[in-house]
Coordinates of C-alpha atoms in Angstrom, one line a residue:
X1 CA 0.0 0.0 0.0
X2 CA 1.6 3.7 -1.0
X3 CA 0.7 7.1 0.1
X4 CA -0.7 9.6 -2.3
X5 CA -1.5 12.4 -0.5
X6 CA -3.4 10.7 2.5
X7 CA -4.8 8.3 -0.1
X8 CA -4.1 4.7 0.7
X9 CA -3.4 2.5 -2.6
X10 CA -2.5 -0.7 -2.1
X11 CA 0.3 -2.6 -4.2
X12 CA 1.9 -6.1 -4.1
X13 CA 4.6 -4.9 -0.9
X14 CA 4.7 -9.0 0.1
X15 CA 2.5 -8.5 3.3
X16 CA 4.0 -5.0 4.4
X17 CA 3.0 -1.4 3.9
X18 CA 4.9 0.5 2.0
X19 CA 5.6 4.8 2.7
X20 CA 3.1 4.5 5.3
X21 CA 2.9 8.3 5.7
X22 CA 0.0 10.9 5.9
X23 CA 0.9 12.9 3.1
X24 CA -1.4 16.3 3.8
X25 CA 0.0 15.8 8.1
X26 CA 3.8 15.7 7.3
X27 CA 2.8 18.2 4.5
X28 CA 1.7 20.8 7.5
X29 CA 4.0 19.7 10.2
X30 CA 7.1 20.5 7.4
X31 CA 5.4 24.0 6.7
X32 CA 5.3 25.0 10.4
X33 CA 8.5 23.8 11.0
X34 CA 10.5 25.8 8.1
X35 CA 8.0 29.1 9.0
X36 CA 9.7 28.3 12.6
X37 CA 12.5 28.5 12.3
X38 CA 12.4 31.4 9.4
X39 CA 10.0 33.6 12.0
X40 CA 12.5 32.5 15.1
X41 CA 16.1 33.5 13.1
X42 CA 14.0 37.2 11.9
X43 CA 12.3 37.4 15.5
X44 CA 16.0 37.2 17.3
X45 CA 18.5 38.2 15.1
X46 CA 18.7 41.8 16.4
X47 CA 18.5 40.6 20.1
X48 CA 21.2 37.9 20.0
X49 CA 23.4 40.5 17.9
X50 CA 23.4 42.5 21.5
X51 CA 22.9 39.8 24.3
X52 CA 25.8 36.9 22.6
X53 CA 27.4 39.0 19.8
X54 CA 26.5 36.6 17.6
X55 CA 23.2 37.3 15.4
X56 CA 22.2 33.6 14.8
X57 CA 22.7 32.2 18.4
X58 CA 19.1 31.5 19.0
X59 CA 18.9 31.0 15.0
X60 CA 21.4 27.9 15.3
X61 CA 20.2 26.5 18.4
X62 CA 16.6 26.3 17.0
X63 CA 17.9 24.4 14.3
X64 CA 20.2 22.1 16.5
X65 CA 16.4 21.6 18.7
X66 CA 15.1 21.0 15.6
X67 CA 17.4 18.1 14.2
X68 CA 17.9 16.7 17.9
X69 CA 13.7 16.6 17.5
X70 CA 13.5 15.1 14.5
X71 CA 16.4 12.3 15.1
X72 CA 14.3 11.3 18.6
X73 CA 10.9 11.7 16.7
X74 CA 12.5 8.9 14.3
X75 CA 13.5 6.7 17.1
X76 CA 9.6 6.8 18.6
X77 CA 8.0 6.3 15.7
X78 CA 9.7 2.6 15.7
X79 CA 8.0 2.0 18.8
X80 CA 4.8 -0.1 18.6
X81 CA 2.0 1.5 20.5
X82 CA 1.1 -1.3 22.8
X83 CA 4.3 -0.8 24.5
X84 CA 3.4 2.5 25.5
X85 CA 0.1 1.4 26.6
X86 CA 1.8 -1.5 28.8
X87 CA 4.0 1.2 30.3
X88 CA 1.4 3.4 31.6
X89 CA 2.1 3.2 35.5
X90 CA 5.9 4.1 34.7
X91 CA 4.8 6.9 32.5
X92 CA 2.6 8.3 35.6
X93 CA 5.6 8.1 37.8
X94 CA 7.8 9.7 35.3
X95 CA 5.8 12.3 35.2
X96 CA 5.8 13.2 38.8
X97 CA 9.1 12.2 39.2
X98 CA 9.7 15.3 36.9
X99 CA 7.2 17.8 38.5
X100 CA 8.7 16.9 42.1
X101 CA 12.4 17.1 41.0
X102 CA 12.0 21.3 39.2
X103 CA 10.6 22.0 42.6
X104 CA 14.0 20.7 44.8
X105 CA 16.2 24.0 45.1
X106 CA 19.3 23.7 43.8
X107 CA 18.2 20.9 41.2
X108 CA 15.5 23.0 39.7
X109 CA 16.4 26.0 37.6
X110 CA 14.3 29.1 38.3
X111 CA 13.8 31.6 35.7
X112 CA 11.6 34.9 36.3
X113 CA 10.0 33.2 39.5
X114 CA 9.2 30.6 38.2
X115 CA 11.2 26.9 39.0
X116 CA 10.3 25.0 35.9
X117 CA 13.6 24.1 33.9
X118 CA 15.8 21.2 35.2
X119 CA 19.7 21.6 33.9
X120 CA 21.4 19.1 32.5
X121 CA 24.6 20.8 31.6
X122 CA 24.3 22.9 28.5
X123 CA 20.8 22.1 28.1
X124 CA 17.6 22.7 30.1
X125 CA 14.4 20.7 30.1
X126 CA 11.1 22.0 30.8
X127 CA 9.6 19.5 33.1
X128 CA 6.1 20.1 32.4
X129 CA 6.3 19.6 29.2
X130 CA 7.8 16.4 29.4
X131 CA 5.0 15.5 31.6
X132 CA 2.1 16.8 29.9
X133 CA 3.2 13.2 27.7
X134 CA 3.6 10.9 29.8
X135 CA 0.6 12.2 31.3
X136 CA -1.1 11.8 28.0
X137 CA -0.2 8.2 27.5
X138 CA -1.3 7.5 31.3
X139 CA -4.3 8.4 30.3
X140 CA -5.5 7.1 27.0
X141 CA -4.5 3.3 28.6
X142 CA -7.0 4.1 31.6
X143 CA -9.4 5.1 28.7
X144 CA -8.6 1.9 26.9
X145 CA -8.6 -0.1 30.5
X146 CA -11.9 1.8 31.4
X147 CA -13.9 2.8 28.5
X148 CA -17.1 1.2 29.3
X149 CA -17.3 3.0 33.1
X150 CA -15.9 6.1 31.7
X151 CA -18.9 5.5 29.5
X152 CA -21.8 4.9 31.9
X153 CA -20.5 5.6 35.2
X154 CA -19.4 8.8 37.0
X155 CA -16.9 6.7 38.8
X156 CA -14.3 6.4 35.6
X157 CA -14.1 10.1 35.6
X158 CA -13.3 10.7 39.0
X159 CA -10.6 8.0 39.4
X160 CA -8.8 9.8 36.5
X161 CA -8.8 13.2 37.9
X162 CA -7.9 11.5 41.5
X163 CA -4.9 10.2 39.6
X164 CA -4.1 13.3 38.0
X165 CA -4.5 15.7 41.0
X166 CA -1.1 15.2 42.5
X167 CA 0.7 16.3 39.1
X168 CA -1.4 19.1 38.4
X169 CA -0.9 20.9 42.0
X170 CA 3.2 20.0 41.5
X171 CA 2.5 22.1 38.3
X172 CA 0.9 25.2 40.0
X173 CA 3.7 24.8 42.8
X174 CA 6.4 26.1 40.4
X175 CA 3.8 28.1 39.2
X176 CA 2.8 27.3 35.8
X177 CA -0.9 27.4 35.1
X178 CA -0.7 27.1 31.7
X179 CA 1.0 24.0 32.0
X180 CA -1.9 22.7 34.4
X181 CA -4.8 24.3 32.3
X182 CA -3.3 22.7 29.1
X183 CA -3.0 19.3 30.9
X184 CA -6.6 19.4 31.9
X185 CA -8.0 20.5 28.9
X186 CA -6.4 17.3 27.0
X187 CA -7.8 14.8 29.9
X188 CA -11.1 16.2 29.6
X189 CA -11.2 16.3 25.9
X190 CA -10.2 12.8 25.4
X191 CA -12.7 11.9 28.1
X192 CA -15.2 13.4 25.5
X193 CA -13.9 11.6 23.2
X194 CA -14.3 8.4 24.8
X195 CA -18.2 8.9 24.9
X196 CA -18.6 10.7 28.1
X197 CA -22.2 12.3 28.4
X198 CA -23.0 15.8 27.3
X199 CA -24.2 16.9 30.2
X200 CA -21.8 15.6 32.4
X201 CA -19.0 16.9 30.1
X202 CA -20.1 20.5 30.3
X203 CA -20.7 20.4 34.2
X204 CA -17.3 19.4 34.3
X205 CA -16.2 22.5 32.2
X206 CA -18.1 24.4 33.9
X207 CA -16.5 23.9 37.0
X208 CA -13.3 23.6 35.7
X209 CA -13.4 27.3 34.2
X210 CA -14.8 28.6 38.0
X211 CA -11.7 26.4 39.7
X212 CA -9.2 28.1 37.2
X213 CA -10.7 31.6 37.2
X214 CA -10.7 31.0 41.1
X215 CA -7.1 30.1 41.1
X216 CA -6.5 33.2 38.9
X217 CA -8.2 36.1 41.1
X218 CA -6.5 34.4 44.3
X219 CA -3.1 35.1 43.1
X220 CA -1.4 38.8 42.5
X221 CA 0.8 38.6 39.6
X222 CA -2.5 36.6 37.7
X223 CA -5.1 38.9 39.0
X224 CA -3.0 42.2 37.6
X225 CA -2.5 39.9 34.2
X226 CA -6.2 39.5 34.2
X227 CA -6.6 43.1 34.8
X228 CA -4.3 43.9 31.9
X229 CA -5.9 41.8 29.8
X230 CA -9.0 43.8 30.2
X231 CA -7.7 46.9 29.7
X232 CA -4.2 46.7 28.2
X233 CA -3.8 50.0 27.1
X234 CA -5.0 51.2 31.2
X235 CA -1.0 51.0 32.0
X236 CA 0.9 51.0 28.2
X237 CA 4.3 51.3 29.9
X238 CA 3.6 49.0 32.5
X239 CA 1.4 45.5 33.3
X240 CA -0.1 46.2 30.0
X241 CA 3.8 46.5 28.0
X242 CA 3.3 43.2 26.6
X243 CA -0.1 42.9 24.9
X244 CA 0.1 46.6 23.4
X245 CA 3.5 46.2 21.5
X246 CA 1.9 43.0 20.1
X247 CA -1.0 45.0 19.4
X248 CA 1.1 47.2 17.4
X249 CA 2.6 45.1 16.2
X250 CA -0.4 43.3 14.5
X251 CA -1.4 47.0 13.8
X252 CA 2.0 47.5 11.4
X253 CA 1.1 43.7 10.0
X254 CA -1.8 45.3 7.6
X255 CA -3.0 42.8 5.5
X256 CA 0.8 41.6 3.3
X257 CA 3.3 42.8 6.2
X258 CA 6.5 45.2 6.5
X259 CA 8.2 41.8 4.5
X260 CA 10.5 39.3 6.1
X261 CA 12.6 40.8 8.5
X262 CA 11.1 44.4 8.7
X263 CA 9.7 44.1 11.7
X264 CA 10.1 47.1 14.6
X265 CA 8.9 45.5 17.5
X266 CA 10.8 42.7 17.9
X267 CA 13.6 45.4 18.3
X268 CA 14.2 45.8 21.6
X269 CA 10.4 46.8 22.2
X270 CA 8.2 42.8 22.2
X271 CA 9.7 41.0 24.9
X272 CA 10.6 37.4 24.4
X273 CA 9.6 38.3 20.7
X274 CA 11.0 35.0 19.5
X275 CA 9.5 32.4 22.2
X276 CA 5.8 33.9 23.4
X277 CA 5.1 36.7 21.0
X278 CA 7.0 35.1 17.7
X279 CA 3.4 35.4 16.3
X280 CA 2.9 39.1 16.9
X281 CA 6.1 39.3 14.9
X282 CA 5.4 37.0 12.3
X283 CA 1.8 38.8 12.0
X284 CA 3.9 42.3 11.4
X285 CA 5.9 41.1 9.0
X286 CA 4.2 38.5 6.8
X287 CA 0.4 40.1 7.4
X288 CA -2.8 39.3 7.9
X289 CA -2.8 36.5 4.9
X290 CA 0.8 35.2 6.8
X291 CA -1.3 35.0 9.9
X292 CA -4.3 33.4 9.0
X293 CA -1.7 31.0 6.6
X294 CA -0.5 29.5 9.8
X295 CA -3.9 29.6 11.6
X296 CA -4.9 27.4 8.5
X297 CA -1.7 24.7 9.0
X298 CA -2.9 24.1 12.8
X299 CA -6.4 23.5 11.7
X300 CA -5.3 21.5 8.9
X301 CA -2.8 19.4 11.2
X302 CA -5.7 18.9 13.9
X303 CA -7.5 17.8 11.2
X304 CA -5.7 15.1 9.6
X305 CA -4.8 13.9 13.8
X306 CA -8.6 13.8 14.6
X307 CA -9.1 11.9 11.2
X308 CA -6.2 9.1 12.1
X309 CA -7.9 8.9 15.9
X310 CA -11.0 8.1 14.3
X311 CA -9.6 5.6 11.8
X312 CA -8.1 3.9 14.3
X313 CA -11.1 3.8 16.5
X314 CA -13.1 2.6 14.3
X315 CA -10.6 -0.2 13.8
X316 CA -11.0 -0.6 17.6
X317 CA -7.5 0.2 18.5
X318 CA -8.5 2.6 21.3
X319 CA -4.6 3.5 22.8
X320 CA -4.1 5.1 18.9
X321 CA -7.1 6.7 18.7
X322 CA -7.0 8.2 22.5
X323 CA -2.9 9.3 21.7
X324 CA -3.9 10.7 18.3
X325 CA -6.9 12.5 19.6
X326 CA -4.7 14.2 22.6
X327 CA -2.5 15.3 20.2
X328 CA -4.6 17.3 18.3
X329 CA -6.2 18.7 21.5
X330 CA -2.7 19.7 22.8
X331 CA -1.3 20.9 19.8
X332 CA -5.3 23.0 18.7
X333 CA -5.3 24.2 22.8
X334 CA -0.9 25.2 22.7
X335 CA -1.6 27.0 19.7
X336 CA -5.5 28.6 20.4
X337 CA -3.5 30.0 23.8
X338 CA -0.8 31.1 22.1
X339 CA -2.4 33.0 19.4
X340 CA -5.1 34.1 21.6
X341 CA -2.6 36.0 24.5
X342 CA -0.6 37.1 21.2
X343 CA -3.9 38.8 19.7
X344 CA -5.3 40.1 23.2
X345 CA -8.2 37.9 23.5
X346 CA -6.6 35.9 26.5
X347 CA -4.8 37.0 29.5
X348 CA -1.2 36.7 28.9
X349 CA 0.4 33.4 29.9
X350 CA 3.6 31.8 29.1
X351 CA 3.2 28.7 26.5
X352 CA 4.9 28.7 22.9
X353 CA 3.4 28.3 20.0
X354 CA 3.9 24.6 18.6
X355 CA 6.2 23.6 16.3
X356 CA 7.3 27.4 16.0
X357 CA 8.3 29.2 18.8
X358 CA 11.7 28.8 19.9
X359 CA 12.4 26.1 22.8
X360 CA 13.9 22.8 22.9
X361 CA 11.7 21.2 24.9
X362 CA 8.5 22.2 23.2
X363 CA 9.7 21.6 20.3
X364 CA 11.0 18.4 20.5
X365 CA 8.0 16.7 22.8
X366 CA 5.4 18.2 19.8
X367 CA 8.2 16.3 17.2
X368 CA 7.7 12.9 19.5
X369 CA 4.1 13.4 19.2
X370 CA 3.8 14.1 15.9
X371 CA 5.7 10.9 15.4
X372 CA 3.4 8.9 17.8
X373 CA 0.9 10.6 15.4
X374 CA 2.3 8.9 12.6
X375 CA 2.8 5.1 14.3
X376 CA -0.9 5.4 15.1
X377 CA -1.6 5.5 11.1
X378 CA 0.8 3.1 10.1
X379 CA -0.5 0.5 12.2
X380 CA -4.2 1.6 11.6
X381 CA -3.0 0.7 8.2
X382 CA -1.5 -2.4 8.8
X383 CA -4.8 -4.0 10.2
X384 CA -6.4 -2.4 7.3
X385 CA -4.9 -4.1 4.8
X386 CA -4.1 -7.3 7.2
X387 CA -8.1 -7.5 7.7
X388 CA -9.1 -6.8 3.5
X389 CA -6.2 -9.8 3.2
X390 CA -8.2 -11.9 5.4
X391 CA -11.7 -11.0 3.4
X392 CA -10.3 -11.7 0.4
X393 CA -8.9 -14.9 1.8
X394 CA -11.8 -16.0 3.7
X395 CA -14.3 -14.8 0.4
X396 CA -12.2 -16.1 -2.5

């Protein structure tokens, strides 16, 4: 069987599948990746110029993260599926494991407040994001394990929150909401998707949003972000710095952009213009049409990731489908925040933009799942073509 495009078509491969790819996935995940590393090089040239004297530090390192993601992304994609799903209790402790060690002083590396990076020499790994995996894969084997009283009973729900309390509060210790929020978001979407009730579902949301908006007002630094986020332009020099240079930045954007590498605000004036805001830049310089370009890649990528989960669903391989559909709920949510806090919809909050922003650790988990991504459609085409093998067998 070969790849056209995301059309199977089967040929005489002696019992295998051969390029057993998603043509229209890679086809958006190769497009984000190039406009990544393109938007991170123009975003930081200026401020790497000044901070290492050397204009394509951040440039270069994005591109080492990039390679390092793709060469690990290779390696998972060799790994069958039901291994992961036999591993789930390791996974769960790896994850904590991760979320208690960022929070040991002296092991974990603060930045800005905020103890979320553990150091491993030259490089630095953002725990949560390792963890929002693992996490992931915990979860879809308890889905597969528990589908029917996830289904019917309010008793599968509340043993996989109970599960997932302890990581969650280890993730607003160092603080990092978004981290939490984004974690949460993915459990109860693939809930949904396992066939939990309406009305339970939205209950749930509901008092999710109060918990969150609770946890919010409680704190300082997030209540004056929410205040900002109301009223940005209240304090343009101060709390509200952020949002109204992306603003502007959009502003500049008009409908074509300033062209690659014109961009004013990322020049000294959009803080952390190449990791949080790389959008606002990109938005300046390439436009409204480069905007809504890459708005149209993540909807295209989530897409093809729901399609694959429901493939493989149907072909009752529940892990795949689970893992494929919390992909495209952590990659549609990473990128919804992202864009959101970039346009001033959403209160600002710290999480990069997939597959572009610059960080190693982003990047290279959303590589891994991209890959994972991938496994699920090969082997929801093996059984494909093993079970139209066995019709034709069994049927003459």
């Amino acid at each position: 069987m070969r790849w056209h495009w995301g059309k199977a078509v089967e040929v005489p491969v002696y019992g295998r599948i051969a390029g057993p790819f998603d043509g229209w996935l890679m086809l958006a995940v190769g497009a984000l990746l190039l406009i990544g590393l393109v938007m991170v090089t123009s975003a930081s040239i200026e401020v790497a110029e000044v901070r290492f004297n050397d204009p394509f530090y951040q440039a270069k390192r994005h591109a080492v993260f990039m390679v390092v993601g793709l060469i690990i992304a290779a390696l998972a994609w060799r790994v069958p599926l039901e291994y992961w799903q036999r591993q789930h209790w390791w996974c769960l402790l790896a994850a904590i494991v991760l979320l208690v060690l960022v929070l040991i002083p002296g092991v974990g590396r603060v930045v800005n407040g905020s103890a979320r990076w553990l150091s491993l020499g030259p490089i630095n790994i953002q725990a949560s994001e390792v963890a929002k995996l693992f996490l992931m894969m915990y979860m879809a084997s308890y889905l597969t394990r528990r589908l029917d009283e996830v289904r019917k009973h309010w008793s599968g729900f509340v043993k996989a929150m109970l599960v997932l309390v302890l990581p969650v509060i280890l993730m607003l210790m160092e603080p990092d909401l978004g981290a939490a929020v984004v974690t949460l978001g993915i459990v109860f979407g693939m809930i949904f998707m396992g066939g939990m009730r309406m009305w339970q579902f939205l209950l749930v949301i509901a008092s999710a949003l109060a918990a969150v908006g609770a946890g919010a007002w409680l704190e300082d630094y997030r209540r004056q972000r929410l205040m900002t986020y109301l009223d940005p332009w209240a304090d343009p020099y101060g709390s509200g710095y952020q949002l109204t240079q992306a603003q502007i930045a959009f502003g500049r954007g008009d409908w074509f952009g300033l062209g690659l590498g014109n961009s004013v605000q990322k020049l000294f004036y959009l803080p952390e213009a190449h990791t949080d805001f790389v959008y606002a830049v990109l938005a300046e310089e390439l436009g409204l049409i480069g905007a809504l370009t890459v708005i149209a890649l993540y909807a295209w990528l989530v897409y093809r990731a729901f399609l694959i989960g429901q493939r493989a669903e149907l072909l009752r391989q529940h892990f795949s489908a689970f893992m494929a559909y919390g992909t495209a709920l952590l990659i549609a949510g990473q990128a919804f925040i992202n864009i959101g806090v970039n346009v001033g919809v959403l209160p600002t909050k710290g999480l990069t933009l997939p597959l572009i922003s610059y960080g190693g650790s982003s990047l290279v988990i959303c590589l891994v799942l991209i890959a994972i991504l991938l496994r699920v459609d090969y082997e929801a085409r093996c059984e494909a073509l093993r079970r139209a093998q066995l019709r034709s067998v069994v049927y003459g």
